[in-house]
PDB file of C-alpha atoms in Angstrom:
ATOM      1  CA  MET A 154     137.401  84.223  87.141  1.00 58.00           C
ATOM      2  CA  LYS A 155     133.874  85.138  86.293  1.00 56.00           C
ATOM      3  CA  ASP A 156     134.472  84.489  82.620  1.00 63.00           C
ATOM      4  CA  LYS A 157     135.871  81.083  83.406  1.00 66.00           C
ATOM      5  CA  LYS A 158     132.733  80.054  85.310  1.00 67.00           C
ATOM      6  CA  THR A 159     130.583  81.289  82.502  1.00 72.00           C
ATOM      7  CA  LEU A 160     132.507  79.143  80.019  1.00 68.00           C
ATOM      8  CA  VAL A 161     132.152  76.071  82.206  1.00 63.00           C
ATOM      9  CA  ILE A 162     128.402  76.631  82.456  1.00 69.00           C
ATOM     10  CA  ILE A 163     128.141  76.950  78.696  1.00 70.00           C
ATOM     11  CA  LEU A 164     130.150  73.764  78.156  1.00 68.00           C
ATOM     12  CA  ILE A 165     128.010  71.862  80.643  1.00 70.00           C
ATOM     13  CA  SER A 166     124.824  73.122  78.994  1.00 65.00           C
ATOM     14  CA  VAL A 167     126.062  72.060  75.574  1.00 63.00           C
ATOM     15  CA  LEU A 168     127.036  68.658  76.929  1.00 68.00           C
ATOM     16  CA  VAL A 169     123.597  68.227  78.501  1.00 60.00           C
ATOM     17  CA  LEU A 170     121.971  69.150  75.244  1.00 66.00           C
ATOM     18  CA  ILE A 171     124.151  66.639  73.368  1.00 70.00           C
ATOM     19  CA  ILE A 172     123.382  63.867  75.859  1.00 67.00           C
ATOM     20  CA  ALA A 173     119.649  64.719  75.749  1.00 58.00           C
ATOM     21  CA  GLY A 174     119.707  64.639  71.941  1.00 62.00           C
ATOM     22  CA  ALA A 175     121.522  61.328  71.949  1.00 58.00           C
ATOM     23  CA  ILE A 176     119.003  59.836  74.376  1.00 65.00           C
ATOM     24  CA  PHE A 177     116.104  61.127  72.247  1.00 52.00           C
ATOM     25  CA  TYR A 178     117.692  59.659  69.112  1.00 56.00           C
ATOM     26  CA  ILE A 179     118.253  56.272  70.763  1.00 61.00           C
ATOM     27  CA  ILE A 180     114.662  56.176  72.065  1.00 58.00           C
ATOM     28  CA  ARG A 181     113.337  57.156  68.654  1.00 61.00           C
ATOM     29  CA  GLN A 182     115.440  54.486  66.925  1.00 55.00           C
ATOM     30  CA  LYS A 183     114.273  51.883  69.442  1.00 54.00           C
ATOM     31  CA  ASN A 184     110.638  52.824  68.829  1.00 49.00           C
ATOM     32  CA  GLN A 185     111.155  52.632  65.073  1.00 50.00           C
ATOM     33  CA  PHE A 186     112.850  49.224  65.501  1.00 46.00           C
ATOM     34  CA  ASN A 187     109.932  47.996  67.632  1.00 46.00           C
ATOM     35  CA  ASP A 188     107.525  49.229  64.973  1.00 46.00           C
ATOM     36  CA  LEU A 189     109.488  47.332  62.357  1.00 48.00           C
ATOM     37  CA  ILE A 190     109.398  44.181  64.500  1.00 53.00           C
ATOM     38  CA  VAL A 191     105.616  44.503  64.870  1.00 51.00           C
ATOM     39  CA  GLN A 192     105.187  45.062  61.126  1.00 58.00           C
ATOM     40  CA  SER A 193     107.464  42.097  60.427  1.00 54.00           C
ATOM     41  CA  GLU A 194     105.414  39.901  62.778  1.00 67.00           C
ATOM     42  CA  LEU A 195     102.206  40.939  61.022  1.00 64.00           C
ATOM     43  CA  PHE A 196     103.769  40.311  57.600  1.00 61.00           C
ATOM     44  CA  LYS A 197     104.971  36.929  58.796  1.00 66.00           C
ATOM     45  CA  GLU A 198     101.486  36.004  60.060  1.00 70.00           C
ATOM     46  CA  GLU A 199      99.910  37.079  56.761  1.00 72.00           C
ATOM     47  CA  LEU A 200     102.502  35.026  54.895  1.00 69.00           C
ATOM     48  CA  GLU A 201     101.732  31.990  57.089  1.00 72.00           C
ATOM     49  CA  ASP A 202      98.025  32.408  56.321  1.00 75.00           C
ATOM     50  CA  GLU A 203      98.782  32.522  52.596  1.00 76.00           C
ATOM     51  CA  TYR A 204     100.880  29.348  52.848  1.00 71.00           C
ATOM     52  CA  ASN A 205      98.069  27.667  54.786  1.00 78.00           C
ATOM     53  CA  GLU A 206      95.497  28.780  52.209  1.00 79.00           C
ATOM     54  CA  LEU A 207      97.653  27.385  49.392  1.00 71.00           C
ATOM     55  CA  SER A 208      97.983  24.052  51.231  1.00 72.00           C
ATOM     56  CA  ILE A 209      94.190  23.904  51.658  1.00 80.00           C
ATOM     57  CA  GLN A 210      93.725  24.612  47.936  1.00 75.00           C
ATOM     58  CA  TYR A 211      96.005  21.693  47.075  1.00 71.00           C
ATOM     59  CA  GLU A 212      93.966  19.450  49.390  1.00 75.00           C
ATOM     60  CA  GLY A 213      90.731  20.568  47.763  1.00 71.00           C
ATOM     61  CA  TYR A 214      91.985  19.937  44.237  1.00 73.00           C
ATOM     62  CA  LYS A 215      93.171  16.454  45.218  1.00 72.00           C
ATOM     63  CA  LEU A 216      89.607  15.595  46.230  1.00 73.00           C
ATOM     64  CA  GLN A 217      88.154  16.917  42.965  1.00 72.00           C
ATOM     65  CA  ILE A 218      90.048  14.702  40.536  1.00 72.00           C
ATOM     66  CA  ASN A 219      90.274  10.990  39.866  1.00 71.00           C
ATOM     67  CA  ASN A 220      93.724  10.762  38.335  1.00 72.00           C
ATOM     68  CA  ASP A 221      96.374   8.975  40.417  1.00 71.00           C
ATOM     69  CA  SER A 222      99.327  10.530  38.591  1.00 73.00           C
ATOM     70  CA  LEU A 223      98.054  14.087  38.966  1.00 72.00           C
ATOM     71  CA  VAL A 224      97.063  13.488  42.589  1.00 71.00           C
ATOM     72  CA  ALA A 225     100.630  12.300  43.317  1.00 77.00           C
ATOM     73  CA  GLN A 226     102.046  15.495  41.792  1.00 76.00           C
ATOM     74  CA  LEU A 227      99.669  17.642  43.833  1.00 71.00           C
ATOM     75  CA  GLU A 228     100.674  15.707  46.953  1.00 76.00           C
ATOM     76  CA  THR A 229     104.341  16.461  46.295  1.00 77.00           C
ATOM     77  CA  GLU A 230     103.689  20.179  45.843  1.00 76.00           C
ATOM     78  CA  GLN A 231     101.497  20.282  48.941  1.00 73.00           C
ATOM     79  CA  LEU A 232     104.264  18.693  51.024  1.00 77.00           C
ATOM     80  CA  LYS A 233     106.661  21.358  49.729  1.00 75.00           C
ATOM     81  CA  VAL A 234     104.199  24.088  50.772  1.00 68.00           C
ATOM     82  CA  GLN A 235     103.802  22.538  54.216  1.00 76.00           C
ATOM     83  CA  ARG A 236     107.578  22.240  54.670  1.00 81.00           C
ATOM     84  CA  LEU A 237     108.128  25.923  53.839  1.00 70.00           C
ATOM     85  CA  GLN A 238     105.141  26.847  56.001  1.00 69.00           C
ATOM     86  CA  GLU A 239     106.736  25.038  58.938  1.00 75.00           C
ATOM     87  CA  GLU A 240     110.035  26.794  58.292  1.00 71.00           C
ATOM     88  CA  LEU A 241     108.221  30.147  58.260  1.00 64.00           C
ATOM     89  CA  ARG A 242     106.802  29.430  61.706  1.00 74.00           C
ATOM     90  CA  THR A 243     110.330  28.978  63.125  1.00 72.00           C
ATOM     91  CA  VAL A 244     111.904  31.993  61.394  1.00 71.00           C
ATOM     92  CA  LYS A 245     112.386  35.014  63.657  1.00 66.00           C
ATOM     93  CA  ALA A 246     110.531  38.163  62.717  1.00 62.00           C
ATOM     94  CA  THR A 247     113.877  39.974  62.622  1.00 64.00           C
ATOM     95  CA  ASP A 248     115.140  37.721  59.815  1.00 69.00           C
ATOM     96  CA  ALA A 249     113.697  39.904  57.062  1.00 68.00           C
ATOM     97  CA  LYS A 250     115.916  38.339  54.404  1.00 75.00           C
ATOM     98  CA  ARG A 251     114.609  34.807  54.875  1.00 76.00           C
ATOM     99  CA  ILE A 252     111.033  36.018  55.207  1.00 70.00           C
ATOM    100  CA  ASN A 253     111.328  37.812  51.878  1.00 74.00           C
ATOM    101  CA  GLU A 254     112.836  34.667  50.344  1.00 76.00           C
ATOM    102  CA  LEU A 255     109.861  32.663  51.612  1.00 70.00           C
ATOM    103  CA  LYS A 256     107.561  35.298  50.119  1.00 74.00           C
ATOM    104  CA  LYS A 257     109.210  34.760  46.723  1.00 78.00           C
ATOM    105  CA  GLU A 258     108.958  30.986  47.215  1.00 76.00           C
ATOM    106  CA  LEU A 259     105.224  31.435  47.787  1.00 71.00           C
ATOM    107  CA  GLU A 260     104.832  33.290  44.502  1.00 80.00           C
ATOM    108  CA  THR A 261     106.675  30.477  42.722  1.00 78.00           C
ATOM    109  CA  LEU A 262     104.418  27.910  44.343  1.00 73.00           C
ATOM    110  CA  ARG A 263     101.343  29.896  43.286  1.00 77.00           C
ATOM    111  CA  THR A 264     102.596  29.940  39.701  1.00 79.00           C
ATOM    112  CA  ILE A 265     103.005  26.166  39.851  1.00 77.00           C
ATOM    113  CA  MET A 266      99.506  25.900  41.327  1.00 71.00           C
ATOM    114  CA  ARG A 267      98.032  27.897  38.444  1.00 78.00           C
ATOM    115  CA  GLY A 268      99.598  25.403  36.036  1.00 74.00           C
ATOM    116  CA  TYR A 269      97.943  22.534  37.886  1.00 70.00           C
ATOM    117  CA  VAL A 270      94.624  24.415  37.896  1.00 70.00           C
ATOM    118  CA  VAL A 271      94.801  24.600  34.099  1.00 73.00           C
ATOM    119  CA  GLN A 272      95.447  20.840  33.943  1.00 75.00           C
ATOM    120  CA  ILE A 273      92.619  20.108  36.382  1.00 73.00           C
ATOM    121  CA  ASP A 274      90.160  22.301  34.461  1.00 71.00           C
ATOM    122  CA  SER A 275      91.173  20.610  31.217  1.00 72.00           C
ATOM    123  CA  LEU A 276      90.805  17.182  32.832  1.00 72.00           C
ATOM    124  CA  ASN A 277      87.401  18.101  34.273  1.00 72.00           C
ATOM    125  CA  ARG A 278      86.199  19.325  30.877  1.00 80.00           C
ATOM    126  CA  LEU A 279      87.442  16.088  29.310  1.00 72.00           C
ATOM    127  CA  ASN A 280      85.707  14.039  32.014  1.00 72.00           C
ATOM    128  CA  LYS A 281      82.453  15.931  31.461  1.00 79.00           C
ATOM    129  CA  GLN A 282      82.784  15.367  27.728  1.00 78.00           C
ATOM    130  CA  LEU A 283      83.433  11.666  28.297  1.00 74.00           C
ATOM    131  CA  GLU A 284      80.501  11.471  30.720  1.00 77.00           C
ATOM    132  CA  GLU A 285      78.252  13.101  28.136  1.00 81.00           C
ATOM    133  CA  GLU A 286      79.514  10.756  25.436  1.00 77.00           C
ATOM    134  CA  ASN A 287      79.029   7.826  27.806  1.00 77.00           C
ATOM    135  CA  LYS A 288      75.447   8.950  28.457  1.00 82.00           C
ATOM    136  CA  GLN A 289      74.848   9.161  24.715  1.00 82.00           C
ATOM    137  CA  VAL A 290      76.407   5.731  24.139  1.00 74.00           C
ATOM    138  CA  THR A 291      74.380   4.297  27.034  1.00 79.00           C
ATOM    139  CA  ALA A 292      71.199   5.859  25.659  1.00 79.00           C
ATOM    140  CA  LYS A 293      71.930   4.465  22.190  1.00 80.00           C
ATOM    141  CA  TYR A 294      72.713   1.053  23.693  1.00 77.00           C
ATOM    142  CA  GLN A 295      69.483   1.080  25.673  1.00 82.00           C
ATOM    143  CA  GLN A 296      67.596   2.171  22.572  1.00 82.00           C
ATOM    144  CA  ALA A 297      69.268  -0.567  20.532  1.00 72.00           C
ATOM    145  CA  THR A 298      68.534  -3.116  23.266  1.00 77.00           C
ATOM    146  CA  GLN A 299      64.937  -1.964  23.358  1.00 82.00           C
ATOM    147  CA  THR A 300      64.742  -2.202  19.565  1.00 76.00           C
ATOM    148  CA  VAL A 301      66.229  -5.714  19.614  1.00 71.00           C
ATOM    149  CA  SER A 302      63.817  -6.695  22.384  1.00 75.00           C
ATOM    150  CA  GLN A 303      60.926  -5.222  20.441  1.00 78.00           C
ATOM    151  CA  LEU A 304      62.028  -6.998  17.246  1.00 68.00           C
ATOM    152  CA  SER A 305      62.428 -10.218  19.198  1.00 72.00           C
ATOM    153  CA  GLN A 306      58.941  -9.800  20.616  1.00 77.00           C
ATOM    154  CA  GLU A 307      57.547  -8.987  17.186  1.00 66.00           C
ATOM    155  CA  LYS A 308      59.357 -12.018  15.772  1.00 65.00           C
ATOM    156  CA  LYS A 309      57.936 -14.167  18.549  1.00 69.00           C
ATOM    157  CA  GLN A 310      54.461 -12.795  17.918  1.00 66.00           C
ATOM    158  CA  LEU A 311      54.922 -13.300  14.171  1.00 53.00           C
ATOM    159  CA  THR A 312      56.092 -16.859  14.780  1.00 54.00           C
ATOM    160  CA  GLN A 313      53.078 -17.473  16.991  1.00 58.00           C
ATOM    161  CA  THR A 314      50.845 -15.907  14.345  1.00 50.00           C
ATOM    162  CA  VAL A 315      52.393 -18.096  11.643  1.00 52.00           C
ATOM    163  CA  GLN A 316      52.027 -21.149  13.882  1.00 58.00           C
ATOM    164  CA  ILE A 317      48.388 -20.313  14.521  1.00 60.00           C
ATOM    165  CA  ALA A 318      47.811 -19.578  10.849  1.00 60.00           C
ATOM    166  CA  SER A 319      49.511 -22.805   9.791  1.00 71.00           C
ATOM    167  CA  LYS A 320      47.550 -24.901  12.259  1.00 88.00           C
ATOM    168  CA  LEU A 321      45.176 -27.363  10.609  1.00 89.00           C
ATOM    169  CA  ASP A 322      41.489 -26.991  11.358  1.00 91.00           C
ATOM    170  CA  ALA A 323      38.820 -29.700  11.327  1.00 93.00           C
ATOM    171  CA  SER A 324      35.231 -28.722  10.568  1.00 94.00           C
ATOM    172  CA  ASN A 325      31.901 -30.303   9.676  1.00 95.00           C
ATOM    173  CA  ILE A 326      32.510 -33.068  12.206  1.00 96.00           C
ATOM    174  CA  VAL A 327      29.934 -35.852  12.102  1.00 95.00           C
ATOM    175  CA  VAL A 328      29.993 -38.871  14.445  1.00 95.00           C
ATOM    176  CA  GLN A 329      27.639 -41.773  13.823  1.00 94.00           C
ATOM    177  CA  GLY A 330      27.216 -45.453  14.536  1.00 93.00           C
ATOM    178  CA  ILE A 331      27.523 -47.919  11.644  1.00 94.00           C
ATOM    179  CA  THR A 332      25.930 -51.368  11.572  1.00 94.00           C
ATOM    180  CA  ASN A 333      27.587 -54.443  10.089  1.00 91.00           C
ATOM    181  CA  LYS A 334      25.431 -53.785   7.036  1.00 90.00           C
ATOM    182  CA  ASN A 335      26.993 -50.344   6.671  1.00 90.00           C
ATOM    183  CA  LYS A 336      23.881 -48.477   7.817  1.00 92.00           C
ATOM    184  CA  THR A 337      23.817 -45.617  10.318  1.00 92.00           C
ATOM    185  CA  THR A 338      22.292 -46.071  13.777  1.00 92.00           C
ATOM    186  CA  ASP A 339      22.354 -44.431  17.214  1.00 87.00           C
ATOM    187  CA  LYS A 340      21.565 -47.684  19.018  1.00 91.00           C
ATOM    188  CA  ILE A 341      24.583 -49.185  20.718  1.00 92.00           C
ATOM    189  CA  LYS A 342      23.321 -52.771  20.396  1.00 91.00           C
ATOM    190  CA  LYS A 343      23.124 -52.427  16.603  1.00 92.00           C
ATOM    191  CA  MET A 344      26.503 -50.753  16.136  1.00 93.00           C
ATOM    192  CA  ASP A 345      29.472 -52.525  14.646  1.00 94.00           C
ATOM    193  CA  GLN A 346      31.723 -49.476  14.570  1.00 95.00           C
ATOM    194  CA  ILE A 347      31.792 -45.725  15.146  1.00 95.00           C
ATOM    195  CA  GLU A 348      32.527 -43.492  12.143  1.00 95.00           C
ATOM    196  CA  VAL A 349      34.053 -40.032  12.592  1.00 96.00           C
ATOM    197  CA  GLN A 350      33.708 -37.858   9.498  1.00 96.00           C
ATOM    198  CA  PHE A 351      35.363 -34.413   9.237  1.00 96.00           C
ATOM    199  CA  THR A 352      36.884 -31.971   6.808  1.00 94.00           C
ATOM    200  CA  ILE A 353      40.471 -30.709   7.016  1.00 93.00           C
ATOM    201  CA  ASN A 354      40.064 -27.160   5.794  1.00 92.00           C
ATOM    202  CA  LYS A 355      42.166 -25.535   3.110  1.00 92.00           C
ATOM    203  CA  ASN A 356      45.284 -23.847   4.540  1.00 89.00           C
ATOM    204  CA  ILE A 357      48.011 -22.623   2.202  1.00 85.00           C
ATOM    205  CA  THR A 358      50.231 -21.594   5.133  1.00 83.00           C
ATOM    206  CA  ALA A 359      50.326 -25.106   6.575  1.00 85.00           C
ATOM    207  CA  GLU A 360      53.357 -27.208   5.719  1.00 86.00           C
ATOM    208  CA  PRO A 361      52.353 -29.803   3.126  1.00 90.00           C
ATOM    209  CA  GLY A 362      53.329 -33.435   3.358  1.00 90.00           C
ATOM    210  CA  GLU A 363      52.368 -36.562   5.204  1.00 92.00           C
ATOM    211  CA  LYS A 364      50.184 -35.924   8.255  1.00 93.00           C
ATOM    212  CA  THR A 365      48.960 -38.328  10.907  1.00 95.00           C
ATOM    213  CA  ILE A 366      45.471 -37.616  12.184  1.00 95.00           C
ATOM    214  CA  TYR A 367      44.683 -38.974  15.664  1.00 97.00           C
ATOM    215  CA  ILE A 368      41.180 -39.626  16.938  1.00 97.00           C
ATOM    216  CA  ARG A 369      40.483 -39.828  20.632  1.00 96.00           C
ATOM    217  CA  ILE A 370      37.041 -41.084  21.722  1.00 96.00           C
ATOM    218  CA  GLN A 371      36.139 -40.385  25.318  1.00 95.00           C
ATOM    219  CA  LYS A 372      33.334 -42.341  27.052  1.00 94.00           C
ATOM    220  CA  PRO A 373      30.755 -40.816  29.443  1.00 94.00           C
ATOM    221  CA  ASP A 374      32.928 -41.942  32.383  1.00 93.00           C
ATOM    222  CA  ASP A 375      35.912 -40.045  30.794  1.00 91.00           C
ATOM    223  CA  ASP A 376      37.813 -43.229  29.937  1.00 93.00           C
ATOM    224  CA  VAL A 377      39.317 -43.277  26.459  1.00 95.00           C
ATOM    225  CA  LEU A 378      38.561 -46.074  24.021  1.00 95.00           C
ATOM    226  CA  ILE A 379      41.900 -47.702  23.132  1.00 95.00           C
ATOM    227  CA  LYS A 380      43.041 -50.887  21.472  1.00 93.00           C
ATOM    228  CA  SER A 381      46.441 -50.977  23.189  1.00 93.00           C
ATOM    229  CA  PRO A 382      48.059 -49.010  26.064  1.00 93.00           C
ATOM    230  CA  GLY A 383      50.985 -48.431  23.714  1.00 93.00           C
ATOM    231  CA  ASP A 384      48.879 -46.400  21.269  1.00 95.00           C
ATOM    232  CA  LEU A 385      50.313 -43.020  22.229  1.00 95.00           C
ATOM    233  CA  PHE A 386      51.053 -39.633  20.641  1.00 95.00           C
ATOM    234  CA  THR A 387      52.493 -36.345  21.929  1.00 95.00           C
ATOM    235  CA  PHE A 388      50.241 -33.487  22.986  1.00 94.00           C
ATOM    236  CA  GLU A 389      51.373 -30.509  25.087  1.00 91.00           C
ATOM    237  CA  ASN A 390      54.658 -32.256  25.920  1.00 92.00           C
ATOM    238  CA  LYS A 391      52.861 -35.342  27.242  1.00 94.00           C
ATOM    239  CA  GLN A 392      52.227 -38.788  25.861  1.00 95.00           C
ATOM    240  CA  ILE A 393      48.490 -39.569  25.690  1.00 95.00           C
ATOM    241  CA  ASN A 394      46.444 -42.436  24.225  1.00 96.00           C
ATOM    242  CA  TYR A 395      44.573 -42.311  20.958  1.00 96.00           C
ATOM    243  CA  SER A 396      41.669 -44.427  19.810  1.00 96.00           C
ATOM    244  CA  ALA A 397      42.395 -44.491  16.087  1.00 95.00           C
ATOM    245  CA  LYS A 398      44.665 -42.775  13.581  1.00 95.00           C
ATOM    246  CA  ARG A 399      44.969 -42.195   9.864  1.00 94.00           C
ATOM    247  CA  SER A 400      47.831 -40.966   7.701  1.00 94.00           C
ATOM    248  CA  ILE A 401      47.148 -38.632   4.800  1.00 92.00           C
ATOM    249  CA  GLU A 402      49.126 -36.644   2.237  1.00 93.00           C
ATOM    250  CA  TYR A 403      48.141 -33.049   2.831  1.00 92.00           C
ATOM    251  CA  THR A 404      48.614 -30.554  -0.005  1.00 92.00           C
ATOM    252  CA  GLY A 405      47.028 -27.516   1.605  1.00 88.00           C
ATOM    253  CA  GLU A 406      43.699 -28.128  -0.099  1.00 92.00           C
ATOM    254  CA  GLU A 407      40.472 -29.113   1.631  1.00 93.00           C
ATOM    255  CA  ILE A 408      40.050 -32.838   2.226  1.00 93.00           C
ATOM    256  CA  ARG A 409      37.179 -34.887   3.634  1.00 95.00           C
ATOM    257  CA  LEU A 410      38.107 -37.856   5.852  1.00 94.00           C
ATOM    258  CA  SER A 411      36.540 -40.712   7.759  1.00 95.00           C
ATOM    259  CA  VAL A 412      38.153 -42.582  10.638  1.00 95.00           C
ATOM    260  CA  TYR A 413      36.571 -45.707  12.167  1.00 96.00           C
ATOM    261  CA  TRP A 414      36.500 -47.313  15.583  1.00 95.00           C
ATOM    262  CA  LYS A 415      35.687 -51.032  15.624  1.00 95.00           C
ATOM    263  CA  ILE A 416      33.448 -51.737  18.636  1.00 94.00           C
ATOM    264  CA  GLU A 417      34.786 -54.704  20.570  1.00 92.00           C
ATOM    265  CA  GLU A 418      33.827 -53.687  24.099  1.00 92.00           C
ATOM    266  CA  PHE A 419      30.729 -52.906  26.066  1.00 91.00           C
ATOM    267  CA  LEU A 420      29.603 -49.289  25.607  1.00 92.00           C
ATOM    268  CA  LEU A 421      27.427 -47.391  28.029  1.00 91.00           C
ATOM    269  CA  PRO A 422      24.719 -45.118  26.722  1.00 94.00           C
ATOM    270  CA  GLY A 423      25.348 -41.432  27.267  1.00 93.00           C
ATOM    271  CA  THR A 424      27.313 -38.482  25.916  1.00 94.00           C
ATOM    272  CA  TYR A 425      30.635 -39.208  24.226  1.00 95.00           C
ATOM    273  CA  ARG A 426      33.302 -36.833  22.993  1.00 96.00           C
ATOM    274  CA  VAL A 427      35.599 -37.054  19.988  1.00 97.00           C
ATOM    275  CA  ASP A 428      38.798 -34.997  19.804  1.00 97.00           C
ATOM    276  CA  ILE A 429      40.814 -34.707  16.590  1.00 96.00           C
ATOM    277  CA  PHE A 430      44.576 -34.015  16.640  1.00 96.00           C
ATOM    278  CA  ALA A 431      47.238 -33.257  14.057  1.00 94.00           C
ATOM    279  CA  ASP A 432      50.822 -31.917  14.327  1.00 92.00           C
ATOM    280  CA  GLY A 433      50.564 -31.917  18.127  1.00 91.00           C
ATOM    281  CA  ASN A 434      47.492 -29.660  18.080  1.00 92.00           C
ATOM    282  CA  ARG A 435      43.835 -30.266  18.830  1.00 94.00           C
ATOM    283  CA  ILE A 436      42.164 -29.244  15.587  1.00 93.00           C
ATOM    284  CA  GLY A 437      38.524 -30.020  16.423  1.00 94.00           C
ATOM    285  CA  TYR A 438      36.105 -31.824  18.712  1.00 95.00           C
ATOM    286  CA  LYS A 439      32.518 -33.031  18.777  1.00 95.00           C
ATOM    287  CA  THR A 440      30.171 -34.485  21.389  1.00 94.00           C
ATOM    288  CA  PHE A 441      27.576 -37.112  20.509  1.00 92.00           C
ATOM    289  CA  LYS A 442      25.088 -39.352  22.260  1.00 93.00           C
ATOM    290  CA  LEU A 443      24.624 -43.106  22.086  1.00 91.00           C
ATOM    291  CA  ASP A 444      21.424 -44.859  23.101  1.00 91.00           C
ATOM    292  CA  LYS A 445      20.884 -48.419  24.281  1.00 85.00           C
TER     293      LYS A 445
END
């Protein structure tokens, strides 16, 4: 009887030990499973951060380039990243298989990104090269424009210099009254006409040919002596009256001339002025006095 009780006690003890071991094993497995869940959650969060970082990189590269085709491709890849990122958020931490698949997808997307980075770098280098070439072309254009402007200015100055050099010049101007007996006088009452003598100087740069010399005699009251209101010539883009004119054949050599004004009106004593014109230019002037 005693042996039987002892056997029962032993069996119960063994059973308790088995149950205790089973409980310990189950608790240990549960703890390990919980640890795995926590690690899986952390891995999932890290993977989400990596997806988010990749999406941000795509956004940044889109802002760096000015190529519609490449931007469209980057947009497509970014949408793919965002779609997988959204799927990752909904995947349970216990679905290790899908999480690992999304991890591999991320690596593939990164490889694709590196290919785009190479294209973007190449495009940026090309853009910088084109910008530098454009700067050089712009600089050359500005230099050429400046040169043309300078040449144009020099041509204008040369033209002005030639025009000035080719302008006729009257010198040794003498104005005197002439009587009807062809004698000189400064008395108005004895004068029959006014003689204007002058020399057209030698000028080999002046264009030879027929020239019309205009004489304009201005009275002390600034009125001009004229025979007809229609006696006009052009000076400084205006039509003005002349007193007398004379046509000559100019060869470039010095020539002495006389032009006469026939007195047919009353003249006041005082200071008069004679201006001489040719080719639209004033080429000389002289003041003189007439007495009663």
